[in-house]
Short mmCIF file of C-alpha atoms and ligand atoms in Angstrom, two decimals:
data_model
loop_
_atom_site.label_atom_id
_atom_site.label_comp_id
_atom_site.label_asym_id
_atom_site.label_seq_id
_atom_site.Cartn_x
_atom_site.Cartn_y
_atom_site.Cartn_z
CA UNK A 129 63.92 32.01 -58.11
CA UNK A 130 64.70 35.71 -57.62
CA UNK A 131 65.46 35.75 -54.30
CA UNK A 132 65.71 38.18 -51.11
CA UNK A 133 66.27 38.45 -47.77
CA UNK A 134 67.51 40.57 -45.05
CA UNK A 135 71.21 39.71 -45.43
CA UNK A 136 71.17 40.21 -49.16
CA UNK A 137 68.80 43.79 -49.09
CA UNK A 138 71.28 44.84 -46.00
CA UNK A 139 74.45 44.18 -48.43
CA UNK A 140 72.97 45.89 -51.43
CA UNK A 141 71.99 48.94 -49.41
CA UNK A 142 73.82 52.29 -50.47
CA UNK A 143 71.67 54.65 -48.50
CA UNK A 144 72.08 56.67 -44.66
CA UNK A 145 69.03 55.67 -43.57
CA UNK A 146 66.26 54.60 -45.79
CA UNK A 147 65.99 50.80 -45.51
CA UNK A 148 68.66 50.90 -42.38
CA UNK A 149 65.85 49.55 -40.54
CA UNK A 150 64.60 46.67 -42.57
CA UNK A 151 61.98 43.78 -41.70
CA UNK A 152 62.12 41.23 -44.43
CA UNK A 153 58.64 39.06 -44.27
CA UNK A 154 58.56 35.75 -46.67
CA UNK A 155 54.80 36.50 -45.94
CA UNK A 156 52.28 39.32 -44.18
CA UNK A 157 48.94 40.42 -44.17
CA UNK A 158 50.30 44.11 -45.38
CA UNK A 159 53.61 45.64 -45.30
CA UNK A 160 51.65 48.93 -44.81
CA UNK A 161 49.96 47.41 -41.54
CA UNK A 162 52.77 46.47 -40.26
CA UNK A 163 55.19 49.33 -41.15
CA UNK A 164 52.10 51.57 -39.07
CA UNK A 165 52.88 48.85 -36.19
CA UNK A 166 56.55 49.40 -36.08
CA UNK A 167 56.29 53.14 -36.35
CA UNK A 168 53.66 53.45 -33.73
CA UNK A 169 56.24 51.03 -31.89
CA UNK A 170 59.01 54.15 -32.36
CA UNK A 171 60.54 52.10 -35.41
CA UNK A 172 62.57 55.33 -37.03
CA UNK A 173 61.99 57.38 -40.09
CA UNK A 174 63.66 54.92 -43.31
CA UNK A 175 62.01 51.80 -42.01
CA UNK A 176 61.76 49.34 -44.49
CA UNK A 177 59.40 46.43 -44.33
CA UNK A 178 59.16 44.30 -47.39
CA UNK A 179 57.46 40.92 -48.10
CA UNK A 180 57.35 38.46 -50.75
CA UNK A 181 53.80 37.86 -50.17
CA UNK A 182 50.85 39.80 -48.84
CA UNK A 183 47.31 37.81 -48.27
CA UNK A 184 45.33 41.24 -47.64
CA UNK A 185 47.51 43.59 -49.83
CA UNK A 186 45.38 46.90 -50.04
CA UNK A 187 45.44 49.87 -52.45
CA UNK A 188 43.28 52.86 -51.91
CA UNK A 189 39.46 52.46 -50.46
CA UNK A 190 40.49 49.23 -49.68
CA UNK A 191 40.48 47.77 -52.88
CA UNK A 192 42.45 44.71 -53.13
CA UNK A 193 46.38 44.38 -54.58
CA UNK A 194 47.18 41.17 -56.02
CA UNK A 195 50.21 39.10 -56.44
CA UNK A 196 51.68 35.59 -56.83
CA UNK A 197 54.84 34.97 -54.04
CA UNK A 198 57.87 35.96 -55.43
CA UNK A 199 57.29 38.35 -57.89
CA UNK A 200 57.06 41.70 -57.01
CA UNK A 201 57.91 44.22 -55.05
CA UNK A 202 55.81 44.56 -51.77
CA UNK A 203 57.31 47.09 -49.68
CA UNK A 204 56.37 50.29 -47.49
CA UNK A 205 58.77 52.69 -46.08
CA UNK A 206 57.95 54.86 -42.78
CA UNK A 207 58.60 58.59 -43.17
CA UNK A 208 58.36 61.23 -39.80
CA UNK A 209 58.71 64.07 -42.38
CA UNK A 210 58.06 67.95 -41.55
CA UNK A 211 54.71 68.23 -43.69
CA UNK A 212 51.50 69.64 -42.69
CA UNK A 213 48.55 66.37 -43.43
CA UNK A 214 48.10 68.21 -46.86
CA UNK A 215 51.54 68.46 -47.86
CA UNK A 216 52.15 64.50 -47.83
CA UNK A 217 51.41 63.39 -51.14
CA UNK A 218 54.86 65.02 -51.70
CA UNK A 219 55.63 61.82 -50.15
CA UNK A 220 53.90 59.87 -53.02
CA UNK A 221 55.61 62.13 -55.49
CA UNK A 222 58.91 61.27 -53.98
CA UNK A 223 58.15 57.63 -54.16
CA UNK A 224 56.84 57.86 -57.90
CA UNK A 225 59.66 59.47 -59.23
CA UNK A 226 61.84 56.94 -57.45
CA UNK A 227 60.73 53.86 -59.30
CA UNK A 228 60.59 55.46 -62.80
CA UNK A 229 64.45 56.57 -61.98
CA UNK A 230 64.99 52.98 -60.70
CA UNK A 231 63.50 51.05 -63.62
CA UNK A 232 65.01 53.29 -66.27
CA UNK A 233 68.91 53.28 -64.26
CA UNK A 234 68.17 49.19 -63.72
CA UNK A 235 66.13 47.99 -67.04
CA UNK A 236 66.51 51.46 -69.49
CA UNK A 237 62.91 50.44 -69.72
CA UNK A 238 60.89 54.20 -69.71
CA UNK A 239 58.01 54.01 -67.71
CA UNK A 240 55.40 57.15 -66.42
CA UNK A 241 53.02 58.42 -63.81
CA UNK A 242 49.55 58.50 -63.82
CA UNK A 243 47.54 60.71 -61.36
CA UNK A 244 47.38 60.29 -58.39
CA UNK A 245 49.23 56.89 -57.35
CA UNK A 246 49.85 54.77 -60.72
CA UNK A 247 53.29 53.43 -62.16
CA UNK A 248 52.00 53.18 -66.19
CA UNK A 249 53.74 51.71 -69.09
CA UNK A 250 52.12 51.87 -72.50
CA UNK A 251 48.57 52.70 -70.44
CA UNK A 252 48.53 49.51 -68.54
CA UNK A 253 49.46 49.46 -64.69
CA UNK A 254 52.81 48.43 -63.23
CA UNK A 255 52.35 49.49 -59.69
CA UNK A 256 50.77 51.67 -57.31
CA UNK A 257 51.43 53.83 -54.33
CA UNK A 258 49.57 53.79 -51.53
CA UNK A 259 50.61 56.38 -48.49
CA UNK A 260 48.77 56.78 -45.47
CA UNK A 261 48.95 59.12 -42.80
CA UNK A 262 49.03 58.76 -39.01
CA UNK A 263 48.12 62.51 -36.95
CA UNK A 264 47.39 63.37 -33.81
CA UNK A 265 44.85 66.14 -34.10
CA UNK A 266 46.63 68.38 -37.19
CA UNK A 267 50.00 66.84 -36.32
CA UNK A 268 51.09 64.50 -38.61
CA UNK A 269 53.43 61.43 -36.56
CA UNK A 270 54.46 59.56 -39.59
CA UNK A 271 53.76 58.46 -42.94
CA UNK A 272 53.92 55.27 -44.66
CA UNK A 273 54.10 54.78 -48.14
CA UNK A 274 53.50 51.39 -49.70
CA UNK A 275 54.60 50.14 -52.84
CA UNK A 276 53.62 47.45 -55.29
CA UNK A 277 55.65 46.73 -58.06
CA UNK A 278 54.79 44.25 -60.35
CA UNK A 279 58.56 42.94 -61.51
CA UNK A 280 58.27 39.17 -62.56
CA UNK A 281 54.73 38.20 -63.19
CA UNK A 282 52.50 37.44 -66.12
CA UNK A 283 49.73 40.05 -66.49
CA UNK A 284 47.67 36.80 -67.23
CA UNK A 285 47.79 35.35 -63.58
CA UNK A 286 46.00 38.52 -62.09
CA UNK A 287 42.20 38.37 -62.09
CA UNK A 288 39.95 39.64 -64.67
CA UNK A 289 38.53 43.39 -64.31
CA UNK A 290 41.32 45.15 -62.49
CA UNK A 291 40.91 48.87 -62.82
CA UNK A 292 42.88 49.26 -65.86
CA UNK A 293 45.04 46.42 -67.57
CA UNK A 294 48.10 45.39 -65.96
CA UNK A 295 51.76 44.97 -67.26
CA UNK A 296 55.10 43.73 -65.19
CA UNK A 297 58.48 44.36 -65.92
CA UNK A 298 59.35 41.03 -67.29
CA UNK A 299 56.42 41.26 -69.67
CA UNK A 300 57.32 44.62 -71.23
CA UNK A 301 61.18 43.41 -71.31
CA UNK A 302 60.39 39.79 -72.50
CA UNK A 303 62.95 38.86 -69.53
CA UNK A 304 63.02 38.55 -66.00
CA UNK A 305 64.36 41.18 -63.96
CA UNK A 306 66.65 40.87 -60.88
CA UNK A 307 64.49 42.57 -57.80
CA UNK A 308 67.54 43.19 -55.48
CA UNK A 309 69.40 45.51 -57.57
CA UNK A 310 66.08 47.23 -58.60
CA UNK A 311 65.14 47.70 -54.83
CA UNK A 312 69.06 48.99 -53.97
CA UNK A 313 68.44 51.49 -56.63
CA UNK A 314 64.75 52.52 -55.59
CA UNK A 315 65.94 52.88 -52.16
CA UNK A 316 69.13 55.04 -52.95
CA UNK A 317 66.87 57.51 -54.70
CA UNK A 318 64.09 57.45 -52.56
CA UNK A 319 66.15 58.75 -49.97
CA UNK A 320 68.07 61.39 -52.18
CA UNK A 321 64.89 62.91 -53.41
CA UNK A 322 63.32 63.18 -49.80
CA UNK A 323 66.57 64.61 -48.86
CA UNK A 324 66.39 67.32 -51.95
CA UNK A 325 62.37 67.80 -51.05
CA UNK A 326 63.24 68.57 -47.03
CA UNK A 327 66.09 70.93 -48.33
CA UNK A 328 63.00 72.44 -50.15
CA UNK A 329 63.61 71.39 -53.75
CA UNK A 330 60.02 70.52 -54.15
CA UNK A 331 58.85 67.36 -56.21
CA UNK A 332 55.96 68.64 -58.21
CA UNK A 333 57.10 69.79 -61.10
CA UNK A 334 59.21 66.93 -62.02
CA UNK A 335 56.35 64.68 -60.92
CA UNK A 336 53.77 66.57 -63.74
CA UNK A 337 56.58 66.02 -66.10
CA UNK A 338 56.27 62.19 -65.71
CA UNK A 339 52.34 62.45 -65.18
CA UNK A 340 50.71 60.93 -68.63
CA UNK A 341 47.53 62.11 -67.43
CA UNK A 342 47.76 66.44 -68.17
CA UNK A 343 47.00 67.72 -71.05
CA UNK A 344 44.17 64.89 -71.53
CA UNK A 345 40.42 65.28 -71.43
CA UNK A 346 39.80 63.05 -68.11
CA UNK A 347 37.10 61.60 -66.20
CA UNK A 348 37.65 61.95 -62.82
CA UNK A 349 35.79 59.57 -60.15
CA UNK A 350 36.26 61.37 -56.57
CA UNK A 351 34.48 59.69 -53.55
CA UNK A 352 30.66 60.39 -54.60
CA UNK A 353 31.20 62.23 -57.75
CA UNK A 354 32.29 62.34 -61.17
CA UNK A 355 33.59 65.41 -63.23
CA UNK A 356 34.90 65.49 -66.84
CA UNK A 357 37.26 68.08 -68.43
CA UNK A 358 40.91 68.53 -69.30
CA UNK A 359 43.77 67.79 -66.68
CA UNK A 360 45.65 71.24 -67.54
CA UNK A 361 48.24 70.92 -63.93
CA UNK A 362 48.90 70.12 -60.37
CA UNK A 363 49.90 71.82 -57.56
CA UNK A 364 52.60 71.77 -54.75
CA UNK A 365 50.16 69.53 -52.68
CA UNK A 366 49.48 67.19 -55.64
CA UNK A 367 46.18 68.19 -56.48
CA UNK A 368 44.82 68.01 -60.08
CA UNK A 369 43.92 71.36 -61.86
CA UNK A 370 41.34 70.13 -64.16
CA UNK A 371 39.46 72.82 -66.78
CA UNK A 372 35.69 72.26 -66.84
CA UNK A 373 33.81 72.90 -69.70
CA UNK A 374 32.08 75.90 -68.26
CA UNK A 375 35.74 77.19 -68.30
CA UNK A 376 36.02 76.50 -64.29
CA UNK A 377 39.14 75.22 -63.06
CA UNK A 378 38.34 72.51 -60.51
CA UNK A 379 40.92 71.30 -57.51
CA UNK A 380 40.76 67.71 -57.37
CA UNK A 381 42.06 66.06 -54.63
CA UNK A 382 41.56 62.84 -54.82
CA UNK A 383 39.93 60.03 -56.97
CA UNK A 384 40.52 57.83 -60.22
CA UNK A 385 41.21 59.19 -63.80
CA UNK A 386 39.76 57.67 -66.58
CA UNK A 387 42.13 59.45 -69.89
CA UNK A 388 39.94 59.65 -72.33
CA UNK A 389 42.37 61.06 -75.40
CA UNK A 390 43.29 64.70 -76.59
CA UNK A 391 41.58 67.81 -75.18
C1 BT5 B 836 47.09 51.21 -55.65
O1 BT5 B 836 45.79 51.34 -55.25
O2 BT5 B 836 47.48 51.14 -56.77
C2 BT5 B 836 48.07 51.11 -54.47
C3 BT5 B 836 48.65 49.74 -54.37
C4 BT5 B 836 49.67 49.67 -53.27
C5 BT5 B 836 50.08 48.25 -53.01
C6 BT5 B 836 51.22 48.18 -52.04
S1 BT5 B 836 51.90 46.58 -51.93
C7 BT5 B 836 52.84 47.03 -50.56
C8 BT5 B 836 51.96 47.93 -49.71
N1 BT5 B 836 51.16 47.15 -48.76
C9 BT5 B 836 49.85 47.20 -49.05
O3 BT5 B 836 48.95 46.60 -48.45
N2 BT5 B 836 49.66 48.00 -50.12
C10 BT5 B 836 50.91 48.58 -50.59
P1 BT5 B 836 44.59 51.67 -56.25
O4 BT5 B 836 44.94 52.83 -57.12
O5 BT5 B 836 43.39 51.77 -55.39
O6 BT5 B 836 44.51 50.42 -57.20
C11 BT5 B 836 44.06 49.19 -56.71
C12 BT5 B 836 43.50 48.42 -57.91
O7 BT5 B 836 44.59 47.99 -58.74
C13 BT5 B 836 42.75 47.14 -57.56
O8 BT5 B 836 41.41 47.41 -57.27
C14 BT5 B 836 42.90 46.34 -58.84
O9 BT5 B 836 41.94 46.75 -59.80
C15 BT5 B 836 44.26 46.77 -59.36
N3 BT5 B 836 45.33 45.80 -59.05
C16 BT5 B 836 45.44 44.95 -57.99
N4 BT5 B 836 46.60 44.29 -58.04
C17 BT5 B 836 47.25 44.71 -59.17
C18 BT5 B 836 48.49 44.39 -59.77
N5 BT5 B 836 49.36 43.52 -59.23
N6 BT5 B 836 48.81 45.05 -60.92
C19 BT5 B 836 47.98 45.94 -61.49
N7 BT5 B 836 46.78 46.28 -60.97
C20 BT5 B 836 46.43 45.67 -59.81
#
């Protein structure tokens, strides 16, 4: 069993304060509910909250994220960054980035983005981000961004007719994979890249350099809509730039993106 706890994340920790604060749960509802509890508590910017298992893990319009005790990582981190509400999926960049630079420094297994919150390898899921935002009228208090990873599990174990098909680390590698060095990792560059980003070395363009999802003809399912075209860019604040066939260039800020091949 690959195991963690408190004392063992505190002794792998190389970070100033990401993770300095750090609730280890062996179970919780959602890391992401109860990261919002400690921060609206006054819990500090780089708390951690991790769990081995969630019974109402959530990803976006409360869909449902799945998995088995043990074999992922389940974790959200609370952020009090200077952002305006639209600025903060530079948050979800950050976080993005972070696990592809994890897995590749801890595995040398290379792994991608997919718009707007998806960890991909070969075009099946490996995890997802999902960052929320707490504001008091424009003001925005704190962030937390969740993450699922899926490290140790067979794809097999997770229902039938997830989004898109699902992978794990120890199915692409054909071995298991040690989570507390992966997490020490994730959390040292979690915290350098929100460093660089506050400093004002913005995320985005690194992020679209990971994203699989430009240059693709896309469906794009937003809240109430769907729109088709090519994924040509995103912006500073995350949003996809995608080319309709009347030649428009649509913003599109949120929703799910089916790839459907070349332009
Ligand atoms: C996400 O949402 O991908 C964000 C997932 C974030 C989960 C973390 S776990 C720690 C923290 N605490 C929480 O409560 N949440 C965060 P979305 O893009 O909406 O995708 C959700 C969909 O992914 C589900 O509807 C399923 O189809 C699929 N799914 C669920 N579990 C999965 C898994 N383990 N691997 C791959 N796909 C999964």
């Amino acid at each position: 069993m690959d195991t963690l706890s408190a004392e063992l994340i505190q002794s792998e920790l190389d970070t100033s304060f990401v993770g300095r604060d750090l609730c280890f749960l062996a179970e919780t509802g959602s890391t992401n509910d109860e990261a919002s509890r400690l921060a609206r508590a006054g819990a500090p910017e780089g708390t951690l909250v991790i769990a081995d298992h969630q019974t109402a893990g959530r990803g976006r319009l409360d869909r449902q994220w799945l998995a088995p005790a043990g074999s992922s990582l389940l974790l959200s981190l609370v952020f009090c960054p200077n952002l305006a509400p639209t600025q903060v999926q530079r948050l979800t960049m950050i976080v993005g980035l972070a696990v592809v630079d994890a897995i590749g420094l801890e595995t040398g297994l290379a792994v991608a983005l997919k718009w707007p919150n998806d960890i991909v390898c070969r075009q099946a899921k490996l995890g997802g981000i999902l960052t929320e935002i707490a504001l008091t009228g424009d003001a925005v208090d704190f962030v937390v961004v969740g993450l699922g990873l899926n490290v140790n599990l067979d794809p097999a174990e997770l229902p039938a007719g997830l989004l898109m098909p699902a992978t794990s680390l120890s199915f692409e590698l054909g071995r298991s994979v040690a989570r507390l060095p992966l997490l020490g990792t994730f959390l040292r560059v979690v915290e350098q890249r929100y460093l660089a980003a506050a400093a004002g070395h913005l995320p985005h363009q690194e992020w679209a350099e990971r994203l699989v999802t430009l240059g693709h003809a896309v469906t794009v399912a937003t809240v109430g809509d769907v729109l088709t075209g090519v994924a040509e860019a995103v912006d500073a604040e995350g949003a996809l730039l995608v080319r309709r066939p009347d030649g428009r260039l649509e913003r599109v800020v949120a929703g799910d993106v089916l790839l459907d091949g070349p332009p």
